[in-house]
Amino acid sequence: MPNGSYACGIGPAFEVVGGKWKAVILWELREGPLRFGEFRRRIGGLSEKVLIQQLRELEADQLVTRQVFHQVPPRVEYALTDWGHALNVALGPIADWGEAYARATGRWGDLPS
Amino acid sequence: MPNGSYACGIGPAFEVVGGKWKAVILWELREGPLRFGEFRRRIGGLSEKVLIQQLRELEADQLVTRQVFHQVPPRVEYALTDWGHALNVALGPIADWGEAYARATGRWGDLPS
DNA sequence: TATGATACTTACCAACTGGTAAGTGATGGG
DNA sequence: CCCATCACTTACCAGTTGGTAAGTATCATA
């Protein structure tokens, strides 16, 4: 999604969390920091390459932070910034809508109750 | 964005309004129906081809309706369905966040005050 | 007869996105 | 000495998305 100017906040917002996975990744962080491997286990169908790409972009957009613990095996934690947290709050209604819509249309398999 | 199953409502929601323009298009409908040409005038940088594609997909996903008035020159109005309206309500906080974020980062030119 | 308005429609193409599969480096444990 | 763990990293590729530019159909109006 190329940069441009927008008439409302929808454009910028979707520029930073648009795409297939970014909002899902962000959403997983709502209860605390996660490690790289934890994302992998929680989000099915998301490859390592794409995950790290999206995490790097979220970091560049200041929605998440990346903290390295110099251990072996390595430990890296990703957490929400204030912007990321605020965006997650704003994503709440979207998640609710999406869940209701998915159930009503039955188009995406069963969601966990 | 391929179909799959999701662990939360974020996935389905972004599957129907993800992409560069759909949320913007939907958002423009919040104050009432619009004609094809009105979208074009309101949303800069959006080509006719892409606009009609997105409108058709939004229609298929039951977020907007398309009403044809058989006149010459033709008149076609697009309006929100109930699902579309509910999604727009849920997009409100995202628009607010996006506006604040865009202003704070100054990355997308000036938004109208 | 020519023009303009409206809402598309088509052909073509470049860029971006997402995906698979395999490899890297450090080190502790068997 | 070999393997496992963890967090990447790289090469390669296919499919999707978005974009440009031109064309279509109808009929009122000049």
CSV table of C-alpha atoms (C1' of nucleotides) in Angstrom, one decimal:
chain,number,residue,atom,x,y,z
A,1,MET,CA,0.0,0.0,0.0
A,2,PRO,CA,1.7,3.1,-1.2
A,3,ASN,CA,1.9,6.3,0.8
A,4,GLY,CA,-0.5,9.1,-0.1
A,5,SER,CA,-2.6,11.6,1.6
A,6,TYR,CA,-6.0,10.8,3.0
A,7,ALA,CA,-9.2,12.7,3.8
A,8,CYS,CA,-9.8,10.7,7.0
A,9,GLY,CA,-8.1,8.5,9.5
A,10,ILE,CA,-9.2,5.2,7.9
A,11,GLY,CA,-6.5,5.4,5.2
A,12,PRO,CA,-3.5,5.7,7.6
A,13,ALA,CA,-4.9,3.1,9.9
A,14,PHE,CA,-5.3,0.6,7.2
A,15,GLU,CA,-1.9,1.4,5.9
A,16,VAL,CA,-0.3,0.2,9.1
A,17,VAL,CA,-2.6,-2.7,10.0
A,18,GLY,CA,-3.9,-3.7,6.6
A,19,GLY,CA,-2.8,-6.9,5.0
A,20,LYS,CA,-3.6,-10.4,6.0
A,21,TRP,CA,-1.8,-10.7,9.3
A,22,LYS,CA,-0.8,-7.5,11.0
A,23,ALA,CA,-4.1,-6.9,12.9
A,24,VAL,CA,-4.1,-10.5,14.0
A,25,ILE,CA,-0.6,-10.3,15.2
A,26,LEU,CA,-1.3,-7.1,17.1
A,27,TRP,CA,-4.5,-8.6,18.6
A,28,GLU,CA,-2.5,-11.5,20.0
A,29,LEU,CA,-0.5,-9.1,22.0
A,30,ARG,CA,-3.4,-7.7,23.9
A,31,GLU,CA,-2.8,-9.8,27.0
A,32,GLY,CA,1.0,-9.3,27.2
A,33,PRO,CA,4.3,-9.7,25.4
A,34,LEU,CA,4.9,-12.7,23.2
A,35,ARG,CA,7.9,-14.5,21.9
A,36,PHE,CA,8.5,-15.2,18.2
A,37,GLY,CA,7.8,-18.9,18.7
A,38,GLU,CA,4.6,-18.2,20.6
A,39,PHE,CA,3.1,-16.3,17.7
A,40,ARG,CA,3.9,-19.2,15.5
A,41,ARG,CA,2.1,-21.6,17.8
A,42,ARG,CA,-0.9,-19.4,18.2
A,43,ILE,CA,-1.5,-18.2,14.7
A,44,GLY,CA,-2.0,-21.1,12.3
A,45,GLY,CA,-1.0,-20.7,8.7
A,46,LEU,CA,1.4,-17.9,9.3
A,47,SER,CA,5.0,-18.7,8.1
A,48,GLU,CA,8.1,-17.6,9.9
A,49,LYS,CA,9.2,-15.4,7.0
A,50,VAL,CA,5.9,-13.5,6.9
A,51,LEU,CA,5.7,-13.2,10.6
A,52,ILE,CA,9.1,-11.6,11.0
A,53,GLN,CA,8.3,-9.3,8.1
A,54,GLN,CA,5.1,-8.1,9.7
A,55,LEU,CA,6.7,-7.8,13.1
A,56,ARG,CA,9.5,-5.6,11.6
A,57,GLU,CA,7.0,-3.4,9.9
A,58,LEU,CA,4.9,-3.1,13.1
A,59,GLU,CA,8.1,-2.1,14.9
A,60,ALA,CA,9.0,0.5,12.3
A,61,ASP,CA,5.5,1.9,12.6
A,62,GLN,CA,6.0,2.1,16.4
A,63,LEU,CA,3.1,-0.3,17.2
A,64,VAL,CA,5.3,-2.9,18.8
A,65,THR,CA,8.7,-3.0,20.5
A,66,ARG,CA,11.2,-5.8,20.2
A,67,GLN,CA,13.3,-6.7,23.2
A,68,VAL,CA,16.2,-9.1,22.9
A,69,PHE,CA,17.4,-11.2,25.9
A,70,HIS,CA,20.9,-12.3,25.2
A,71,GLN,CA,20.6,-15.9,26.1
A,72,VAL,CA,21.1,-19.2,24.4
A,73,PRO,CA,18.8,-20.3,23.0
A,74,PRO,CA,17.8,-16.7,22.2
A,75,ARG,CA,14.8,-15.0,23.7
A,76,VAL,CA,13.0,-12.1,22.0
A,77,GLU,CA,9.9,-10.5,23.2
A,78,TYR,CA,7.5,-8.4,21.3
A,79,ALA,CA,5.2,-6.0,23.2
A,80,LEU,CA,2.7,-3.3,22.4
A,81,THR,CA,3.7,0.4,22.4
A,82,ASP,CA,1.2,3.0,23.5
A,83,TRP,CA,0.1,3.5,19.9
A,84,GLY,CA,-0.2,-0.2,19.5
A,85,HIS,CA,-2.3,-0.6,22.6
A,86,ALA,CA,-4.6,2.2,21.6
A,87,LEU,CA,-5.0,0.7,18.2
A,88,ASN,CA,-5.8,-2.6,19.8
A,89,VAL,CA,-8.5,-1.0,21.8
A,90,ALA,CA,-9.9,0.5,18.6
A,91,LEU,CA,-9.8,-3.0,17.0
A,92,GLY,CA,-12.1,-4.4,19.7
A,93,PRO,CA,-15.4,-3.4,18.0
A,94,ILE,CA,-14.0,-4.7,14.7
A,95,ALA,CA,-13.2,-8.1,16.3
A,96,ASP,CA,-16.8,-8.2,17.7
A,97,TRP,CA,-18.3,-7.3,14.4
A,98,GLY,CA,-16.1,-9.9,12.6
A,99,GLU,CA,-17.1,-12.6,15.0
A,100,ALA,CA,-20.8,-11.9,14.6
A,101,TYR,CA,-20.4,-11.6,10.8
A,102,ALA,CA,-18.4,-14.8,10.5
A,103,ARG,CA,-21.0,-16.7,12.6
A,104,ALA,CA,-23.9,-15.3,10.6
A,105,THR,CA,-22.4,-16.0,7.2
A,106,GLY,CA,-20.7,-19.2,8.3
A,107,ARG,CA,-18.0,-18.5,5.8
A,108,TRP,CA,-14.9,-19.1,7.8
A,109,GLY,CA,-15.5,-22.3,9.6
A,110,ASP,CA,-16.3,-22.4,13.3
A,111,LEU,CA,-14.9,-19.8,15.6
A,112,PRO,CA,-14.1,-20.9,19.1
A,113,SER,CA,-17.0,-20.1,21.4
B,1,MET,CA,-6.6,-12.7,1.0
B,2,PRO,CA,-7.5,-16.4,0.8
B,3,ASN,CA,-10.3,-18.0,2.8
B,4,GLY,CA,-9.3,-19.9,5.9
B,5,SER,CA,-10.5,-20.3,9.4
B,6,TYR,CA,-9.7,-17.9,12.2
B,7,ALA,CA,-9.4,-17.9,15.9
B,8,CYS,CA,-11.0,-14.5,16.3
B,9,GLY,CA,-13.2,-12.0,14.5
B,10,ILE,CA,-10.2,-9.9,13.3
B,11,GLY,CA,-9.5,-12.2,10.4
B,12,PRO,CA,-12.9,-12.3,8.8
B,13,ALA,CA,-13.3,-8.5,9.3
B,14,PHE,CA,-10.1,-7.8,7.5
B,15,GLU,CA,-10.9,-10.2,4.8
B,16,VAL,CA,-14.0,-8.1,3.8
B,17,VAL,CA,-12.6,-4.6,4.4
B,18,GLY,CA,-8.9,-5.2,4.1
B,19,GLY,CA,-7.1,-3.8,1.1
B,20,LYS,CA,-6.3,-0.3,0.2
B,21,TRP,CA,-9.8,1.2,-0.5
B,22,LYS,CA,-12.7,-0.8,0.9
B,23,ALA,CA,-12.8,0.7,4.3
B,24,VAL,CA,-12.5,4.2,2.8
B,25,ILE,CA,-15.3,3.5,0.4
B,26,LEU,CA,-17.5,2.1,3.2
B,27,TRP,CA,-16.7,5.1,5.4
B,28,GLU,CA,-17.8,7.5,2.7
B,29,LEU,CA,-21.3,6.0,2.9
B,30,ARG,CA,-21.8,6.8,6.5
B,31,GLU,CA,-24.0,9.9,5.7
B,32,GLY,CA,-26.1,8.3,3.1
B,33,PRO,CA,-26.1,6.6,-0.4
B,34,LEU,CA,-23.6,7.8,-3.0
B,35,ARG,CA,-23.5,7.4,-6.8
B,36,PHE,CA,-20.5,6.0,-8.6
B,37,GLY,CA,-19.4,9.4,-9.8
B,38,GLU,CA,-19.6,10.8,-6.3
B,39,PHE,CA,-17.2,8.3,-5.0
B,40,ARG,CA,-14.8,9.2,-7.7
B,41,ARG,CA,-15.0,12.9,-6.8
B,42,ARG,CA,-14.6,12.3,-3.1
B,43,ILE,CA,-11.8,9.7,-3.1
B,44,GLY,CA,-8.7,10.9,-4.8
B,45,GLY,CA,-6.4,8.5,-6.4
B,46,LEU,CA,-9.0,5.8,-6.8
B,47,SER,CA,-9.5,4.6,-10.4
B,48,GLU,CA,-12.8,3.6,-11.9
B,49,LYS,CA,-11.7,0.1,-12.4
B,50,VAL,CA,-10.7,-0.4,-8.9
B,51,LEU,CA,-13.7,1.4,-7.5
B,52,ILE,CA,-16.2,-0.8,-9.3
B,53,GLN,CA,-14.3,-3.9,-8.3
B,54,GLN,CA,-14.4,-3.0,-4.7
B,55,LEU,CA,-18.0,-2.0,-4.9
B,56,ARG,CA,-18.9,-5.3,-6.4
B,57,GLU,CA,-17.0,-7.2,-3.7
B,58,LEU,CA,-18.6,-5.2,-1.0
B,59,GLU,CA,-22.0,-6.0,-2.6
B,60,ALA,CA,-21.1,-9.7,-2.7
B,61,ASP,CA,-20.2,-9.6,1.0
B,62,GLN,CA,-23.5,-7.9,1.7
B,63,LEU,CA,-22.0,-4.7,3.1
B,64,VAL,CA,-23.5,-2.4,0.4
B,65,THR,CA,-26.5,-2.5,-1.9
B,66,ARG,CA,-26.6,-1.3,-5.5
B,67,GLN,CA,-29.8,0.3,-6.8
B,68,VAL,CA,-30.2,1.1,-10.5
B,69,PHE,CA,-32.5,3.9,-11.6
B,70,HIS,CA,-33.2,3.4,-15.3
B,71,GLN,CA,-32.6,6.8,-16.6
B,72,VAL,CA,-30.4,8.4,-19.1
B,73,PRO,CA,-27.7,9.2,-18.2
B,74,PRO,CA,-27.8,6.3,-15.8
B,75,ARG,CA,-28.1,6.7,-12.1
B,76,VAL,CA,-26.8,4.0,-9.7
B,77,GLU,CA,-26.8,4.4,-6.0
B,78,TYR,CA,-24.8,2.5,-3.4
B,79,ALA,CA,-26.0,2.3,0.2
B,80,LEU,CA,-25.0,0.5,3.4
B,81,THR,CA,-26.7,-2.7,4.4
B,82,ASP,CA,-27.2,-3.4,8.1
B,83,TRP,CA,-24.0,-5.3,8.2
B,84,GLY,CA,-22.3,-2.5,6.4
B,85,HIS,CA,-23.7,0.1,8.8
B,86,ALA,CA,-22.6,-1.9,11.9
B,87,LEU,CA,-19.1,-2.3,10.4
B,88,ASN,CA,-19.0,1.4,9.8
B,89,VAL,CA,-19.8,2.0,13.5
B,90,ALA,CA,-17.0,-0.3,14.4
B,91,LEU,CA,-14.7,1.6,12.1
B,92,GLY,CA,-15.3,4.8,14.0
B,93,PRO,CA,-12.6,4.2,16.7
B,94,ILE,CA,-10.2,3.1,14.0
B,95,ALA,CA,-10.8,6.4,12.1
B,96,ASP,CA,-10.2,8.3,15.3
B,97,TRP,CA,-7.0,6.4,16.0
B,98,GLY,CA,-5.8,6.8,12.4
B,99,GLU,CA,-6.3,10.5,12.5
B,100,ALA,CA,-4.5,11.0,15.7
B,101,TYR,CA,-1.7,8.7,14.5
B,102,ALA,CA,-1.4,10.4,11.2
B,103,ARG,CA,-1.2,13.8,12.9
B,104,ALA,CA,1.4,12.6,15.4
B,105,THR,CA,3.6,11.0,12.9
B,106,GLY,CA,3.0,13.5,10.2
B,107,ARG,CA,3.5,10.8,7.6
B,108,TRP,CA,0.5,11.3,5.4
B,109,GLY,CA,0.3,14.9,4.7
B,110,ASP,CA,-2.2,17.2,6.3
B,111,LEU,CA,-5.6,15.9,7.1
B,112,PRO,CA,-8.5,18.3,7.0
B,113,SER,CA,-9.2,19.8,10.4
C,1,DT,C1',-24.8,15.6,-36.6
C,2,DA,C1',-21.8,16.2,-32.7
C,3,DT,C1',-21.1,16.6,-27.7
C,4,DG,C1',-21.6,15.5,-23.0
C,5,DA,C1',-23.0,13.0,-19.0
C,6,DT,C1',-23.0,8.6,-16.5
C,7,DA,C1',-21.5,4.1,-15.3
C,8,DC,C1',-19.1,1.0,-16.4
C,9,DT,C1',-15.8,-2.5,-19.3
C,10,DT,C1',-11.6,-4.3,-21.3
C,11,DA,C1',-6.8,-5.1,-22.2
C,12,DC,C1',-2.5,-5.0,-20.4
C,13,DC,C1',1.1,-4.7,-17.1
C,14,DA,C1',4.1,-3.8,-12.9
C,15,DA,C1',4.5,-4.1,-8.1
C,16,DC,C1',3.5,-6.1,-4.0
C,17,DT,C1',2.1,-9.9,-1.0
C,18,DG,C1',2.3,-14.1,0.6
C,19,DG,C1',4.1,-18.8,0.5
C,20,DT,C1',7.5,-23.0,0.6
C,21,DA,C1',11.7,-24.9,1.7
C,22,DA,C1',16.1,-25.0,3.3
C,23,DG,C1',19.9,-23.0,5.8
C,24,DT,C1',22.4,-20.2,9.8
C,25,DG,C1',24.7,-19.5,14.5
C,26,DA,C1',25.2,-20.1,19.4
C,27,DT,C1',25.3,-23.3,23.1
C,28,DG,C1',23.6,-26.7,26.6
C,29,DG,C1',22.6,-31.6,27.2
C,30,DG,C1',22.9,-36.7,26.2
D,1,DC,C1',30.2,-35.5,18.8
D,2,DC,C1',25.6,-34.9,17.7
D,3,DC,C1',21.3,-33.1,18.3
D,4,DA,C1',17.8,-30.0,19.8
D,5,DT,C1',16.1,-25.2,20.7
D,6,DC,C1',15.3,-20.6,19.2
D,7,DA,C1',15.0,-16.8,16.2
D,8,DC,C1',15.7,-15.7,12.3
D,9,DT,C1',17.5,-15.5,7.0
D,10,DT,C1',17.7,-16.5,2.2
D,11,DA,C1',16.3,-17.9,-2.4
D,12,DC,C1',12.8,-18.5,-5.2
D,13,DC,C1',8.2,-18.3,-7.1
D,14,DA,C1',3.1,-17.7,-7.9
D,15,DG,C1',-1.0,-15.2,-7.2
D,16,DT,C1',-3.2,-11.1,-6.2
D,17,DT,C1',-3.7,-6.2,-6.2
D,18,DG,C1',-3.6,-2.0,-8.0
D,19,DG,C1',-2.8,1.1,-11.9
D,20,DT,C1',-3.2,3.3,-16.8
D,21,DA,C1',-5.5,4.1,-20.8
D,22,DA,C1',-8.9,3.5,-23.9
D,23,DG,C1',-13.5,2.0,-25.3
D,24,DT,C1',-18.8,1.1,-24.8
D,25,DA,C1',-23.9,2.2,-24.5
D,26,DT,C1',-27.8,5.3,-24.1
D,27,DC,C1',-30.2,9.5,-24.9
D,28,DA,C1',-30.9,14.6,-24.1
D,29,DT,C1',-29.3,18.8,-25.7
D,30,DA,C1',-27.0,22.2,-28.7
